[in-house]
């Protein structure tokens, strides 16, 4: 959020919209970055590197971030304005100090599941609607992994904001569209659900 360690421009503007959209659904799942201090994705953990540079780790290329969402810190809290009391599950991700995690389904090593797949299947859910921060990282990775896992995936674009570093937003949109992720606006979604 603006003012945070890894601020996404206009990120707080999505909160009221996410609250409104959340009320359209019986099943709501939240995700929460939950990094250990000294996490491998932090630039401060790599001498001579700065945020937004890329390094190669055991599991592949890793964008380095400012220290953010450290477990138990104010920065890891869900936004104060988030009002989704019906949410049944909070997926904490990125908690392994040696592996980052953008997706709500799999860590960045592409082998460590969060349990979301099984949770959704146990509830008979076949389609997921995704919104939040940031479009080009957590949202896109979640949408792509949802498709890989066999779910229909819909990203509500105006309920998201991007970091957009070095063309990352355009790349993410192209990857999502190529994978069959639907990109919609909240008005279209609201009309489809309530109409």
XYZ file of C-alpha atoms in Angstrom:
195
model
C 0.000 0.000 0.000
C 1.151 3.600 -0.470
C 3.521 4.468 2.355
C 4.571 0.844 2.781
C 7.979 -0.701 2.145
C 6.906 -2.060 -1.258
C 4.311 0.539 -2.204
C 2.159 -0.065 -5.263
C 0.964 3.227 -6.719
C -2.736 3.780 -5.999
C -2.865 0.383 -4.274
C -5.224 1.554 -1.559
C -7.814 2.499 -4.197
C -8.632 -1.179 -4.750
C -9.761 -1.796 -1.152
C -13.323 -0.361 -1.374
C -13.860 -2.129 -4.696
C -12.518 -5.431 -3.342
C -14.906 -5.084 -0.394
C -17.878 -4.543 -2.733
C -16.890 -7.410 -5.017
C -16.283 -9.740 -2.088
C -19.894 -9.376 -1.018
C -20.981 -10.964 -4.318
C -19.456 -14.315 -3.361
C -20.142 -16.951 -0.711
C -16.523 -18.154 -0.831
C -13.756 -15.612 -0.279
C -10.079 -16.428 0.213
C -7.478 -13.850 1.242
C -3.732 -14.058 0.682
C -1.097 -12.508 2.893
C 2.618 -12.187 2.242
C 4.334 -13.505 5.371
C 8.098 -13.249 4.933
C 10.716 -14.154 7.503
C 13.225 -11.434 8.344
C 16.186 -11.798 5.976
C 14.038 -13.478 3.294
C 15.941 -14.515 0.168
C 13.736 -12.250 -1.981
C 14.909 -9.141 -0.113
C 17.646 -7.094 -1.786
C 19.135 -6.566 1.682
C 19.915 -10.311 1.771
C 22.204 -10.015 -1.283
C 25.285 -7.846 -0.819
C 25.757 -5.288 -3.568
C 22.215 -5.644 -4.933
C 19.356 -3.166 -4.949
C 15.594 -3.605 -5.056
C 14.159 -4.556 -8.449
C 17.400 -6.160 -9.630
C 17.229 -9.853 -10.527
C 19.383 -12.696 -9.238
C 19.420 -16.401 -10.028
C 18.480 -18.653 -7.127
C 18.160 -22.436 -6.941
C 14.606 -22.225 -8.248
C 15.274 -19.657 -11.000
C 15.267 -15.904 -11.552
C 14.213 -13.851 -8.536
C 13.320 -10.169 -8.538
C 14.779 -8.600 -5.399
C 12.382 -6.552 -3.314
C 12.694 -4.062 -0.485
C 12.194 -5.773 2.886
C 8.393 -6.029 3.150
C 5.590 -7.971 4.848
C 7.882 -9.318 7.558
C 6.086 -11.812 9.783
C 4.373 -10.149 12.719
C 5.135 -6.614 11.545
C 2.614 -3.890 10.784
C 3.665 -4.134 7.140
C 2.433 -7.729 6.974
C -1.042 -6.864 8.269
C -4.032 -6.975 5.979
C -5.227 -3.449 5.104
C -7.264 -1.830 7.890
C -10.040 -0.975 5.442
C -10.464 -4.532 4.190
C -13.956 -5.624 5.256
C -14.587 -9.219 4.218
C -15.792 -10.947 7.388
C -17.144 -13.872 5.361
C -13.629 -14.839 4.189
C -13.054 -18.416 5.325
C -9.379 -18.832 4.570
C -6.206 -16.754 4.694
C -3.316 -18.200 2.687
C 0.007 -16.992 4.096
C 2.641 -17.197 1.405
C 6.355 -16.551 1.135
C 6.914 -17.904 4.638
C 9.792 -20.171 3.580
C 12.866 -17.938 4.053
C 14.604 -19.577 1.069
C 11.750 -19.438 -1.491
C 9.584 -16.531 -2.600
C 5.911 -16.949 -3.411
C 3.740 -14.806 -5.633
C 1.014 -17.305 -6.418
C -1.750 -18.278 -4.024
C -1.333 -21.855 -5.355
C 2.424 -22.582 -5.498
C 5.648 -21.098 -4.174
C 8.167 -19.772 -6.708
C 10.029 -23.097 -6.652
C 6.917 -24.343 -8.522
C 6.718 -27.453 -6.295
C 5.581 -26.245 -2.851
C 1.768 -26.018 -2.722
C -0.148 -23.663 -0.454
C -3.161 -25.980 -0.143
C -5.484 -23.627 -2.025
C -6.048 -26.104 -4.858
C -7.365 -28.769 -2.462
C -9.444 -26.268 -0.509
C -11.205 -25.041 -3.656
C -11.781 -28.550 -4.983
C -13.207 -29.678 -1.632
C -15.803 -26.937 -1.976
C -16.658 -27.772 -5.601
C -15.264 -24.500 -6.937
C -14.258 -24.523 -10.603
C -13.829 -20.789 -11.307
C -11.806 -18.205 -9.405
C -12.006 -14.410 -9.540
C -8.756 -12.689 -8.634
C -8.053 -9.120 -7.575
C -5.542 -7.209 -5.470
C -1.858 -6.372 -5.610
C 0.107 -6.573 -7.720
C -1.353 -7.356 -11.132
C 1.974 -8.265 -12.702
C 3.214 -10.520 -9.902
C 0.897 -12.064 -7.283
C -2.305 -11.647 -9.298
C -0.828 -12.922 -12.569
C 1.007 -15.871 -11.002
C -2.171 -16.854 -9.146
C -4.264 -16.637 -12.318
C -1.740 -18.640 -14.345
C -1.470 -21.328 -11.669
C -5.258 -21.481 -11.407
C -5.407 -22.250 -15.132
C -2.638 -24.839 -14.857
C -4.581 -26.506 -12.037
C -7.678 -26.668 -14.248
C -9.691 -23.776 -12.832
C -11.336 -21.089 -14.903
C -9.570 -17.843 -13.941
C -10.933 -14.321 -14.154
C -8.897 -11.248 -13.208
C -10.906 -8.155 -12.270
C -8.514 -5.570 -13.689
C -9.847 -2.392 -12.096
C -9.656 -4.110 -8.688
C -5.904 -4.589 -9.191
C -2.842 -2.360 -9.410
C 0.565 -3.176 -10.866
C 4.181 -2.557 -9.954
C 5.073 -2.465 -13.685
C 8.830 -2.746 -13.593
C 10.572 -3.066 -16.988
C 7.359 -3.912 -18.855
C 6.202 -6.520 -16.335
C 2.529 -5.520 -16.641
C 2.410 -5.968 -20.421
C 4.216 -9.319 -20.140
C 1.830 -10.501 -17.426
C -1.253 -9.488 -19.425
C 0.052 -11.313 -22.519
C 0.845 -14.450 -20.499
C -2.558 -14.436 -18.831
C -4.434 -13.962 -22.095
C -2.385 -16.713 -23.775
C -3.274 -19.065 -20.906
C -6.991 -18.359 -21.231
C -7.365 -16.074 -18.235
C -10.320 -13.716 -18.699
C -9.601 -10.057 -17.962
C -12.750 -8.168 -16.981
C -13.838 -4.945 -15.322
C -15.793 -4.859 -12.075
C -18.884 -3.428 -13.809
C -19.009 -6.423 -16.163
C -18.586 -8.821 -13.240
C -21.218 -7.114 -11.103
C -23.708 -7.101 -13.980
C -23.096 -10.805 -14.654
C -23.490 -11.803 -11.000
C -26.449 -9.599 -10.097
C -28.184 -9.541 -13.471
